Every structure is written in structure tokens, then in C-alpha cells.
Amino acid sequence: MIEGFPSPEEAASAILGAQAQIEAPARWALALRTQNIPTASEIKDKLLVEKSLVRAWGQRDTVHMYATDDWHLFAKAQSLWPASARRGAMPTDEELADFIGTIEGLDGPFTRSHLLEAAPPRLVQAFVDEPQNNDPPERMAITRLIWVAGREGFLSSTENIGREQGYVSRKKWVPGAKWPDITPEDAAIEVVRRYLKTWGPARVQDIAHFLGARITDTRRWVEPMRDQLVELEIEGLGGHLMFKEDAECLQATPESWQARLLPAYDTQMMTHANKEPLLKNADDQPRVWAKSAVVKPTIFYKGQFVAVWSHKATKRAVSLDFEPLTGVDGGIGREIKEALKRDGAELERHLLSL
């Protein structure tokens, strides 16, 4: 959507959240998709002052920046998505309930260090018996409780407190947040519907990949909307689903194209399991999706990633550099340079606002 959404909240809702393990790229991901490209400080105000955006656990067991009114969907649906490969003890229902009561009784944000005395003895002993890392058992126990409570929508991330990540209870932070009584199954169906509206055409395997869900479960969530979908074959591969009402747009050629500077870990780089159609040369995949789960900033043009880019920021300026991917011709090169000039100026304004 070249013209952008009216607000960052609408952008977040449309793309099903901006991946925000690292917050700065998520701010740019939403700003880039919003009309007039808001600054980083304006996005930060949405998180911390207006509270219309929230950083919370979601798909693929990673932190995302959601519209606050959408948070309930992902909190409910993810109970049906497999948890990550985190090993070790889990809190009992009673331990989790006690922890939630503790954080809801606090005046505001907290860190793990604030809650060490609230670590349940049984859970602490479990991490004594089976250590997971170099953290002390009490800290590991609180970390596990924060993760479980976060997945279930009882808390979200907030700004750092000192050198530690801050967290805050949902009921304390956004007491009026939309939180309807919806079943996990219905929430998952709604998330799949939104995925196909924005990221279709896609296979069931792509949806499962994006959510971190099982393919068998994902097929079940597609079924209630099956009669509204059309199945397409793309590059010889069948099974791509798209809403019938949206399929006509595939026949239309835009009057003009613009290359855009997507941030690291951009949601658009996570949407489909098969990355080959997104690149001119499949051998470039490690240049974009690198080792150790690093996802590079990219330049996106005509439905493909055509370059990776980087930046250096000082208090006064931002400088950009890029490396074209394999097979980029001179015409695309000109578009890349135009994107660097246009989006680079906006990125500088965006970043220097903090």
C-alpha cells in the first residue's frame, strides 16, 4: 500500500503486528506504512503515552508490536500454537495465578529483579535441579512466569527500567483495552482470515509458518472461509489461497512502482515459508535470512527483495549504504538509489526524533 495507512495502529493491524524483539526496526516498519511517516518518538508515544500500540508475545513465540485493540486475538490464538522449544519446568496453574495477582497489585512497570522474592519455591528448585542457562534459579523462575503470563495476555513489555527490560500488567497499563470473550479457536480463525486478506495468495504451509502453528490445525482454521477463497497456481506450485474479492488485483498492473526500505526483521520477510519467489536468485537467501536468526534490512521492489541496506546514525545525520542482490539490473539500480534518497530522508527524520 504505497499511500500508507491513516495511522500506525491501522498499519499494525493490517500486517498482523510488526516483529519487535528489537523495537527500533518495528517503529520504522509501522512508520513506513503510515501516511506522512511518523517519527520514532511519535511511535514511541503510541506505546507509552496513548497506549494504542503494545509490545507483546505473538506468532512464532516472538515479541510483536500490535494495535492494542488486536492484542486479545493473538493472546487467545497462541494457546493453540505450539510453544517454542523452551525446555525445563513450567509454572503450575496456582503458581501462575499467584504471580498474576502479584503483578496486578503493583503500582506500575516492573523488572525481573523486582520480583525475585516472589519466585515460587517449587519452580526455583526445578531450575536448581535442571539449570537452563547461567541465570540464578530464582531469576530463571521469574523469567518463565513472565513468559507464560505474557503469552496469555496478562502482561506486555514496556521501556527499559535501568538496564533491564520493563514489563507491566495489562490491567494496570490498559485497563480499558478491548478484551472480548472469544474462544482460542475463533481467535485463530480470525487471525488466519486477516493473514489471507493482507498476505494472500498463500499456501496453508505459509500460514502455518507465519504463525508458528501446526499445518493440520491451520487447515482447520481455513475451512470456515473456504467458500470465500479461490485457489491459484503460482510458478508451478498449486494450493495458493486468496479471497475471491481480492483476486482481481493480481490482474492489475500498478501505474508506477516504488522501491521501499524495509527494516531488519520486517514482517513482510516472515510471511511465506517458500522464499524463492521473493528473490531473483535463490542463492541469495543467506544474504537476507542470515545465520543465528538474523534478518537483514532489505529494499523491496515489484514484489521481490532486490538489495540489503545498512545505516549509521549520529546525533545530526544518518548515512545509508546498500548491496544489490544477484541479478539486479541497471533499471532496478536506479529505483534503489531513488528509494535511498526518498526513504533515507524520511528515515533520518524518523530516527533523529528520539
mmCIF file of C-alpha atoms in Angstrom:
data_model
loop_
_atom_site.group_PDB
_atom_site.id
_atom_site.type_symbol
_atom_site.label_atom_id
_atom_site.label_comp_id
_atom_site.label_asym_id
_atom_site.label_seq_id
_atom_site.Cartn_x
_atom_site.Cartn_y
_atom_site.Cartn_z
ATOM 1 C CA MET A 1 0.000 0.000 0.000
ATOM 2 C CA ILE A 2 2.133 2.864 -1.306
ATOM 3 C CA GLU A 3 -0.006 5.706 0.060
ATOM 4 C CA GLY A 4 0.154 4.318 3.576
ATOM 5 C CA PHE A 5 -2.456 3.670 6.239
ATOM 6 C CA PRO A 6 -4.067 6.570 8.120
ATOM 7 C CA SER A 7 -2.430 5.600 11.422
ATOM 8 C CA PRO A 8 0.294 3.335 12.853
ATOM 9 C CA GLU A 9 -2.418 1.373 14.653
ATOM 10 C CA GLU A 10 -4.125 0.583 11.339
ATOM 11 C CA ALA A 11 -0.783 -0.361 9.804
ATOM 12 C CA ALA A 12 -0.051 -2.702 12.725
ATOM 13 C CA SER A 13 -3.484 -4.271 12.414
ATOM 14 C CA ALA A 14 -3.148 -4.796 8.651
ATOM 15 C CA ILE A 15 0.236 -6.526 8.786
ATOM 16 C CA LEU A 16 -0.664 -8.578 11.896
ATOM 17 C CA GLY A 17 1.907 -6.820 14.011
ATOM 18 C CA ALA A 18 5.470 -5.659 13.433
ATOM 19 C CA GLN A 19 8.112 -8.018 14.788
ATOM 20 C CA ALA A 20 9.612 -6.170 17.749
ATOM 21 C CA GLN A 21 12.170 -8.322 19.503
ATOM 22 C CA ILE A 22 14.245 -5.232 18.753
ATOM 23 C CA GLU A 23 11.971 -2.212 19.000
ATOM 24 C CA ALA A 24 13.663 0.237 16.603
ATOM 25 C CA PRO A 25 13.008 -1.774 13.405
ATOM 26 C CA ALA A 26 9.369 -2.244 14.422
ATOM 27 C CA ARG A 27 8.925 1.510 14.798
ATOM 28 C CA TRP A 28 10.239 2.044 11.258
ATOM 29 C CA ALA A 29 8.129 -0.856 9.901
ATOM 30 C CA LEU A 30 4.959 0.877 11.098
ATOM 31 C CA ALA A 31 6.093 4.403 10.220
ATOM 32 C CA LEU A 32 6.970 3.388 6.650
ATOM 33 C CA ARG A 33 3.432 2.048 6.162
ATOM 34 C CA THR A 34 1.713 5.104 7.642
ATOM 35 C CA GLN A 35 0.759 8.294 5.831
ATOM 36 C CA ASN A 36 3.233 11.146 6.386
ATOM 37 C CA ILE A 37 5.678 8.662 8.022
ATOM 38 C CA PRO A 38 5.557 9.450 11.761
ATOM 39 C CA THR A 39 8.775 9.862 13.695
ATOM 40 C CA ALA A 40 10.211 7.295 16.073
ATOM 41 C CA SER A 41 9.217 9.484 19.013
ATOM 42 C CA GLU A 42 5.621 9.605 17.745
ATOM 43 C CA ILE A 43 5.501 5.811 17.515
ATOM 44 C CA LYS A 44 7.034 5.616 20.993
ATOM 45 C CA ASP A 45 4.253 7.887 22.296
ATOM 46 C CA LYS A 46 1.707 5.474 20.835
ATOM 47 C CA LEU A 47 3.299 2.776 23.002
ATOM 48 C CA LEU A 48 3.953 4.652 26.222
ATOM 49 C CA VAL A 49 1.551 7.616 26.335
ATOM 50 C CA GLU A 50 -1.513 6.888 24.210
ATOM 51 C CA LYS A 51 -1.024 3.121 24.730
ATOM 52 C CA SER A 52 -2.791 2.389 21.444
ATOM 53 C CA LEU A 53 0.133 0.132 20.475
ATOM 54 C CA VAL A 54 1.535 -2.651 22.637
ATOM 55 C CA ARG A 55 4.629 -4.897 22.568
ATOM 56 C CA ALA A 56 3.547 -8.426 23.407
ATOM 57 C CA TRP A 57 4.288 -12.063 22.640
ATOM 58 C CA GLY A 58 2.653 -13.396 19.498
ATOM 59 C CA GLN A 59 3.249 -15.514 16.431
ATOM 60 C CA ARG A 60 6.331 -17.722 16.303
ATOM 61 C CA ASP A 61 6.728 -17.050 20.039
ATOM 62 C CA THR A 62 8.325 -13.671 19.318
ATOM 63 C CA VAL A 63 7.512 -10.178 20.557
ATOM 64 C CA HIS A 64 5.447 -8.066 18.146
ATOM 65 C CA MET A 65 4.083 -4.538 18.151
ATOM 66 C CA TYR A 66 0.296 -4.780 17.830
ATOM 67 C CA ALA A 67 -2.605 -2.400 17.823
ATOM 68 C CA THR A 68 -3.764 -2.650 21.435
ATOM 69 C CA ASP A 69 -7.301 -3.483 20.291
ATOM 70 C CA ASP A 70 -5.913 -6.539 18.444
ATOM 71 C CA TRP A 71 -3.863 -7.884 21.353
ATOM 72 C CA HIS A 72 -6.617 -10.192 22.571
ATOM 73 C CA LEU A 73 -6.688 -12.071 19.245
ATOM 74 C CA PHE A 74 -3.045 -13.075 19.431
ATOM 75 C CA ALA A 75 -3.126 -13.800 23.158
ATOM 76 C CA LYS A 76 -6.093 -16.127 22.678
ATOM 77 C CA ALA A 77 -4.972 -17.767 19.428
ATOM 78 C CA GLN A 78 -1.456 -18.595 20.530
ATOM 79 C CA SER A 79 -2.692 -21.035 23.136
ATOM 80 C CA LEU A 80 -3.305 -23.275 20.089
ATOM 81 C CA TRP A 81 0.140 -22.638 18.583
ATOM 82 C CA PRO A 82 2.982 -24.832 19.866
ATOM 83 C CA ALA A 83 5.174 -23.054 22.396
ATOM 84 C CA SER A 84 8.812 -22.576 21.492
ATOM 85 C CA ALA A 85 11.459 -25.147 22.219
ATOM 86 C CA ARG A 86 11.998 -23.741 25.708
ATOM 87 C CA ARG A 87 12.920 -26.613 27.970
ATOM 88 C CA GLY A 88 12.547 -27.054 31.665
ATOM 89 C CA ALA A 89 9.893 -26.579 34.298
ATOM 90 C CA MET A 90 6.656 -24.709 33.741
ATOM 91 C CA PRO A 91 4.565 -22.985 36.430
ATOM 92 C CA THR A 92 1.503 -24.708 37.794
ATOM 93 C CA ASP A 93 -1.877 -23.012 37.399
ATOM 94 C CA GLU A 94 -1.720 -21.986 41.053
ATOM 95 C CA GLU A 95 1.785 -20.523 40.730
ATOM 96 C CA LEU A 96 0.765 -18.592 37.619
ATOM 97 C CA ALA A 97 -2.384 -17.252 39.317
ATOM 98 C CA ASP A 98 -0.346 -16.091 42.319
ATOM 99 C CA PHE A 99 2.149 -14.378 40.000
ATOM 100 C CA ILE A 100 -0.593 -12.604 38.057
ATOM 101 C CA GLY A 101 -2.102 -11.425 41.333
ATOM 102 C CA THR A 102 1.313 -10.074 42.356
ATOM 103 C CA ILE A 103 1.918 -8.060 39.171
ATOM 104 C CA GLU A 104 -1.646 -6.725 39.139
ATOM 105 C CA GLY A 105 -1.067 -5.469 42.677
ATOM 106 C CA LEU A 106 1.982 -3.411 41.657
ATOM 107 C CA ASP A 107 1.685 0.310 41.014
ATOM 108 C CA GLY A 108 3.250 0.140 37.567
ATOM 109 C CA PRO A 109 6.032 -1.397 35.448
ATOM 110 C CA PHE A 110 8.497 -3.868 36.929
ATOM 111 C CA THR A 111 11.572 -5.899 36.016
ATOM 112 C CA ARG A 112 12.593 -9.436 36.807
ATOM 113 C CA SER A 113 14.828 -8.155 39.595
ATOM 114 C CA HIS A 114 11.831 -6.547 41.305
ATOM 115 C CA LEU A 115 10.099 -9.919 41.646
ATOM 116 C CA LEU A 116 12.826 -12.338 42.684
ATOM 117 C CA GLU A 117 11.320 -12.766 46.148
ATOM 118 C CA ALA A 118 8.033 -13.797 44.516
ATOM 119 C CA ALA A 119 9.627 -16.795 42.769
ATOM 120 C CA PRO A 120 7.712 -19.970 43.775
ATOM 121 C CA PRO A 121 9.976 -22.351 45.756
ATOM 122 C CA ARG A 122 8.925 -25.397 43.719
ATOM 123 C CA LEU A 123 9.768 -23.670 40.413
ATOM 124 C CA VAL A 124 13.053 -22.364 41.803
ATOM 125 C CA GLN A 125 14.033 -25.859 42.927
ATOM 126 C CA ALA A 126 13.156 -27.231 39.492
ATOM 127 C CA PHE A 127 15.729 -24.891 37.943
ATOM 128 C CA VAL A 128 18.243 -25.836 40.628
ATOM 129 C CA ASP A 129 17.783 -29.469 39.649
ATOM 130 C CA GLU A 130 17.793 -28.763 35.901
ATOM 131 C CA PRO A 131 19.533 -25.450 35.053
ATOM 132 C CA GLN A 132 18.693 -23.971 31.654
ATOM 133 C CA ASN A 133 21.375 -21.268 31.452
ATOM 134 C CA ASN A 134 23.685 -19.287 33.696
ATOM 135 C CA ASP A 135 20.875 -17.296 35.335
ATOM 136 C CA PRO A 136 20.288 -17.933 39.064
ATOM 137 C CA PRO A 137 17.332 -20.287 39.640
ATOM 138 C CA GLU A 138 15.160 -17.522 41.166
ATOM 139 C CA ARG A 139 15.677 -15.329 38.122
ATOM 140 C CA MET A 140 15.009 -18.212 35.761
ATOM 141 C CA ALA A 141 11.765 -18.977 37.610
ATOM 142 C CA ILE A 142 10.571 -15.358 37.247
ATOM 143 C CA THR A 143 11.625 -15.326 33.591
ATOM 144 C CA ARG A 144 9.494 -18.396 32.952
ATOM 145 C CA LEU A 145 6.491 -16.871 34.743
ATOM 146 C CA ILE A 146 6.805 -13.635 32.755
ATOM 147 C CA TRP A 147 6.918 -15.592 29.518
ATOM 148 C CA VAL A 148 3.854 -17.718 30.314
ATOM 149 C CA ALA A 149 1.849 -14.729 31.617
ATOM 150 C CA GLY A 150 2.878 -12.717 28.559
ATOM 151 C CA ARG A 151 1.773 -15.401 26.125
ATOM 152 C CA GLU A 152 -1.619 -15.461 27.814
ATOM 153 C CA GLY A 153 -2.013 -11.685 27.588
ATOM 154 C CA PHE A 154 -1.599 -10.776 31.258
ATOM 155 C CA LEU A 155 1.433 -8.529 30.706
ATOM 156 C CA SER A 156 3.354 -6.745 27.977
ATOM 157 C CA SER A 157 6.806 -5.271 27.516
ATOM 158 C CA THR A 158 7.408 -1.608 28.202
ATOM 159 C CA GLU A 159 10.509 0.593 28.161
ATOM 160 C CA ASN A 160 13.668 -0.410 29.990
ATOM 161 C CA ILE A 161 13.973 0.314 33.691
ATOM 162 C CA GLY A 162 17.652 0.948 34.207
ATOM 163 C CA ARG A 163 19.393 -1.746 32.204
ATOM 164 C CA GLU A 164 16.580 -4.266 32.444
ATOM 165 C CA GLN A 165 13.581 -4.887 30.241
ATOM 166 C CA GLY A 166 10.454 -3.454 31.817
ATOM 167 C CA TYR A 167 7.108 -5.261 31.923
ATOM 168 C CA VAL A 168 3.675 -4.163 33.004
ATOM 169 C CA SER A 169 0.356 -5.795 33.858
ATOM 170 C CA ARG A 170 -2.313 -5.381 31.177
ATOM 171 C CA LYS A 171 -4.948 -4.464 33.750
ATOM 172 C CA LYS A 172 -2.714 -1.734 35.177
ATOM 173 C CA TRP A 173 -1.413 -0.446 31.825
ATOM 174 C CA VAL A 174 -4.514 -0.527 29.616
ATOM 175 C CA PRO A 175 -7.458 -1.269 31.931
ATOM 176 C CA GLY A 176 -9.932 -0.305 29.210
ATOM 177 C CA ALA A 177 -8.345 -2.422 26.474
ATOM 178 C CA LYS A 178 -10.665 -4.362 24.226
ATOM 179 C CA TRP A 179 -10.732 -7.916 25.605
ATOM 180 C CA PRO A 180 -13.842 -9.755 24.381
ATOM 181 C CA ASP A 181 -14.786 -13.257 25.425
ATOM 182 C CA ILE A 182 -13.614 -15.133 22.323
ATOM 183 C CA THR A 183 -12.532 -18.744 22.122
ATOM 184 C CA PRO A 184 -8.968 -19.579 21.055
ATOM 185 C CA GLU A 185 -10.393 -21.395 18.005
ATOM 186 C CA ASP A 186 -12.375 -18.356 16.852
ATOM 187 C CA ALA A 187 -9.376 -16.102 17.505
ATOM 188 C CA ALA A 188 -7.157 -18.350 15.370
ATOM 189 C CA ILE A 189 -9.708 -18.338 12.543
ATOM 190 C CA GLU A 190 -9.842 -14.535 12.641
ATOM 191 C CA VAL A 191 -6.041 -14.259 12.574
ATOM 192 C CA VAL A 192 -5.926 -16.582 9.542
ATOM 193 C CA ARG A 193 -8.623 -14.516 7.824
ATOM 194 C CA ARG A 194 -6.598 -11.342 8.376
ATOM 195 C CA TYR A 195 -3.444 -13.053 7.168
ATOM 196 C CA LEU A 196 -5.059 -14.020 3.854
ATOM 197 C CA LYS A 197 -6.557 -10.541 3.406
ATOM 198 C CA THR A 198 -3.118 -8.956 3.668
ATOM 199 C CA TRP A 199 -0.591 -11.610 2.689
ATOM 200 C CA GLY A 200 -2.536 -13.847 0.289
ATOM 201 C CA PRO A 201 -2.163 -15.615 -2.022
ATOM 202 C CA ALA A 202 -0.514 -18.135 0.274
ATOM 203 C CA ARG A 203 -0.493 -21.849 0.942
ATOM 204 C CA VAL A 204 -1.615 -23.422 4.178
ATOM 205 C CA GLN A 205 2.076 -24.146 4.792
ATOM 206 C CA ASP A 206 2.821 -20.417 4.554
ATOM 207 C CA ILE A 207 0.137 -19.517 7.081
ATOM 208 C CA ALA A 208 1.405 -22.168 9.493
ATOM 209 C CA HIS A 209 4.961 -20.878 9.010
ATOM 210 C CA PHE A 210 3.915 -17.290 9.725
ATOM 211 C CA LEU A 211 2.023 -18.213 12.878
ATOM 212 C CA GLY A 212 4.343 -20.934 14.122
ATOM 213 C CA ALA A 213 1.341 -23.277 14.051
ATOM 214 C CA ARG A 214 0.780 -26.880 13.013
ATOM 215 C CA ILE A 215 -0.259 -27.412 9.391
ATOM 216 C CA THR A 216 -3.110 -29.730 10.431
ATOM 217 C CA ASP A 217 -4.518 -27.056 12.758
ATOM 218 C CA THR A 218 -4.109 -24.363 10.120
ATOM 219 C CA ARG A 219 -6.122 -26.375 7.602
ATOM 220 C CA ARG A 220 -8.947 -26.499 10.142
ATOM 221 C CA TRP A 221 -8.872 -22.722 10.607
ATOM 222 C CA VAL A 222 -9.039 -22.162 6.837
ATOM 223 C CA GLU A 223 -12.156 -24.303 6.377
ATOM 224 C CA PRO A 224 -14.795 -21.807 7.694
ATOM 225 C CA MET A 225 -13.812 -19.355 4.924
ATOM 226 C CA ARG A 226 -13.108 -21.923 2.193
ATOM 227 C CA ASP A 227 -16.118 -20.934 0.037
ATOM 228 C CA GLN A 228 -14.843 -17.322 0.010
ATOM 229 C CA LEU A 229 -11.433 -18.334 -1.340
ATOM 230 C CA VAL A 230 -10.017 -19.088 -4.755
ATOM 231 C CA GLU A 231 -7.076 -21.450 -5.261
ATOM 232 C CA LEU A 232 -4.235 -20.320 -7.507
ATOM 233 C CA GLU A 233 -1.105 -21.833 -9.005
ATOM 234 C CA ILE A 234 1.999 -19.674 -8.719
ATOM 235 C CA GLU A 235 5.220 -20.590 -10.525
ATOM 236 C CA GLY A 236 4.001 -24.142 -10.989
ATOM 237 C CA LEU A 237 3.080 -24.607 -7.335
ATOM 238 C CA GLY A 238 -0.618 -25.028 -6.563
ATOM 239 C CA GLY A 239 -2.606 -24.535 -3.390
ATOM 240 C CA HIS A 240 -2.210 -20.771 -3.033
ATOM 241 C CA LEU A 241 -5.329 -19.338 -1.394
ATOM 242 C CA MET A 242 -6.737 -15.853 -1.759
ATOM 243 C CA PHE A 243 -10.097 -14.208 -1.144
ATOM 244 C CA LYS A 244 -12.123 -14.132 -4.361
ATOM 245 C CA GLU A 245 -12.898 -10.451 -3.870
ATOM 246 C CA ASP A 246 -9.171 -9.670 -3.815
ATOM 247 C CA ALA A 247 -8.063 -11.886 -6.707
ATOM 248 C CA GLU A 248 -8.786 -9.256 -9.361
ATOM 249 C CA CYS A 249 -5.966 -7.102 -8.051
ATOM 250 C CA LEU A 250 -3.487 -9.705 -9.332
ATOM 251 C CA GLN A 251 -4.553 -8.833 -12.873
ATOM 252 C CA ALA A 252 -3.938 -5.108 -12.446
ATOM 253 C CA THR A 253 -0.518 -3.589 -13.053
ATOM 254 C CA PRO A 254 0.245 -0.528 -10.913
ATOM 255 C CA GLU A 255 0.854 2.673 -12.840
ATOM 256 C CA SER A 256 4.148 3.100 -11.023
ATOM 257 C CA TRP A 257 6.368 1.145 -8.656
ATOM 258 C CA GLN A 258 8.422 2.392 -5.756
ATOM 259 C CA ALA A 259 11.273 0.573 -4.089
ATOM 260 C CA ARG A 260 10.984 0.772 -0.294
ATOM 261 C CA LEU A 261 13.482 0.416 2.542
ATOM 262 C CA LEU A 262 12.166 -2.308 4.842
ATOM 263 C CA PRO A 263 13.761 -2.654 8.288
ATOM 264 C CA ALA A 264 15.506 -5.670 9.715
ATOM 265 C CA TYR A 265 13.062 -8.414 10.760
ATOM 266 C CA ASP A 266 10.262 -6.781 8.786
ATOM 267 C CA THR A 267 7.005 -8.730 8.902
ATOM 268 C CA GLN A 268 6.992 -8.907 5.103
ATOM 269 C CA MET A 269 10.108 -11.097 5.242
ATOM 270 C CA MET A 270 8.340 -13.615 7.500
ATOM 271 C CA THR A 271 5.072 -14.102 5.643
ATOM 272 C CA HIS A 272 5.782 -17.102 3.383
ATOM 273 C CA ALA A 273 7.675 -20.323 4.005
ATOM 274 C CA ASN A 274 8.960 -20.527 0.433
ATOM 275 C CA LYS A 275 11.343 -17.600 -0.042
ATOM 276 C CA GLU A 276 12.443 -18.390 -3.599
ATOM 277 C CA PRO A 277 9.756 -16.313 -5.413
ATOM 278 C CA LEU A 278 10.839 -13.300 -3.337
ATOM 279 C CA LEU A 279 14.355 -13.296 -4.792
ATOM 280 C CA LYS A 280 15.753 -13.166 -8.312
ATOM 281 C CA ASN A 281 18.338 -15.727 -7.270
ATOM 282 C CA ALA A 282 17.507 -18.302 -4.574
ATOM 283 C CA ASP A 283 21.187 -18.483 -3.656
ATOM 284 C CA ASP A 284 20.812 -15.038 -2.080
ATOM 285 C CA GLN A 285 18.670 -16.357 0.768
ATOM 286 C CA PRO A 286 21.561 -16.408 3.288
ATOM 287 C CA ARG A 287 22.269 -12.753 2.462
ATOM 288 C CA VAL A 288 18.765 -11.812 3.670
ATOM 289 C CA TRP A 289 17.861 -14.548 6.172
ATOM 290 C CA ALA A 290 21.275 -14.937 7.758
ATOM 291 C CA LYS A 291 22.651 -17.229 10.461
ATOM 292 C CA SER A 292 21.546 -17.056 14.104
ATOM 293 C CA ALA A 293 18.020 -15.933 13.067
ATOM 294 C CA VAL A 294 19.321 -12.569 11.797
ATOM 295 C CA VAL A 295 17.067 -10.995 9.138
ATOM 296 C CA LYS A 296 18.695 -8.134 7.235
ATOM 297 C CA PRO A 297 17.162 -4.783 6.254
ATOM 298 C CA THR A 298 16.093 -5.050 2.607
ATOM 299 C CA ILE A 299 14.943 -2.961 -0.322
ATOM 300 C CA PHE A 300 11.643 -4.279 -1.707
ATOM 301 C CA TYR A 301 10.660 -3.666 -5.340
ATOM 302 C CA LYS A 302 7.965 -5.229 -7.534
ATOM 303 C CA GLY A 303 7.272 -7.990 -5.055
ATOM 304 C CA GLN A 304 10.895 -9.027 -4.560
ATOM 305 C CA PHE A 305 13.828 -8.190 -2.319
ATOM 306 C CA VAL A 306 16.461 -6.582 -4.543
ATOM 307 C CA ALA A 307 19.107 -5.343 -2.080
ATOM 308 C CA VAL A 308 20.184 -5.287 1.550
ATOM 309 C CA TRP A 309 20.974 -1.982 3.213
ATOM 310 C CA SER A 310 22.544 -0.633 6.370
ATOM 311 C CA HIS A 311 22.777 2.708 8.122
ATOM 312 C CA LYS A 312 24.938 4.638 10.540
ATOM 313 C CA ALA A 313 23.340 7.289 12.712
ATOM 314 C CA THR A 314 24.894 10.175 14.598
ATOM 315 C CA LYS A 315 23.090 12.872 16.539
ATOM 316 C CA ARG A 316 22.940 15.002 13.387
ATOM 317 C CA ALA A 317 22.679 12.705 10.387
ATOM 318 C CA VAL A 318 22.011 9.218 9.072
ATOM 319 C CA SER A 319 24.124 7.703 6.296
ATOM 320 C CA LEU A 320 22.967 4.748 4.191
ATOM 321 C CA ASP A 321 24.710 2.052 2.203
ATOM 322 C CA PHE A 322 23.371 -0.871 0.180
ATOM 323 C CA GLU A 323 24.427 -4.039 -1.616
ATOM 324 C CA PRO A 324 22.347 -5.164 -4.619
ATOM 325 C CA LEU A 325 21.359 -8.817 -4.644
ATOM 326 C CA THR A 326 22.249 -11.069 -7.560
ATOM 327 C CA GLY A 327 20.612 -10.264 -10.882
ATOM 328 C CA VAL A 328 19.715 -6.643 -10.160
ATOM 329 C CA ASP A 329 19.886 -4.731 -13.448
ATOM 330 C CA GLY A 330 20.551 -1.064 -14.097
ATOM 331 C CA GLY A 331 16.897 -0.068 -14.108
ATOM 332 C CA ILE A 332 16.324 -1.527 -10.668
ATOM 333 C CA GLY A 333 19.557 0.099 -9.554
ATOM 334 C CA ARG A 334 18.082 3.482 -10.365
ATOM 335 C CA GLU A 335 14.967 2.651 -8.348
ATOM 336 C CA ILE A 336 17.138 1.566 -5.428
ATOM 337 C CA LYS A 337 19.007 4.872 -5.461
ATOM 338 C CA GLU A 338 15.707 6.750 -5.611
ATOM 339 C CA ALA A 339 14.430 4.761 -2.617
ATOM 340 C CA LEU A 340 17.615 5.518 -0.692
ATOM 341 C CA LYS A 341 17.173 9.216 -1.410
ATOM 342 C CA ARG A 342 13.431 9.341 -0.622
ATOM 343 C CA ASP A 343 13.094 6.857 2.241
ATOM 344 C CA GLY A 344 16.556 7.734 3.519
ATOM 345 C CA ALA A 345 15.479 11.325 4.151
ATOM 346 C CA GLU A 346 12.363 10.071 5.964
ATOM 347 C CA LEU A 347 14.415 7.546 7.931
ATOM 348 C CA GLU A 348 16.761 10.304 9.059
ATOM 349 C CA ARG A 349 13.834 12.442 10.215
ATOM 350 C CA HIS A 350 12.292 9.387 11.888
ATOM 351 C CA LEU A 351 15.415 8.309 13.771
ATOM 352 C CA LEU A 352 16.701 11.717 14.828
ATOM 353 C CA SER A 353 13.427 12.459 16.624
ATOM 354 C CA LEU A 354 14.460 10.373 19.624
#
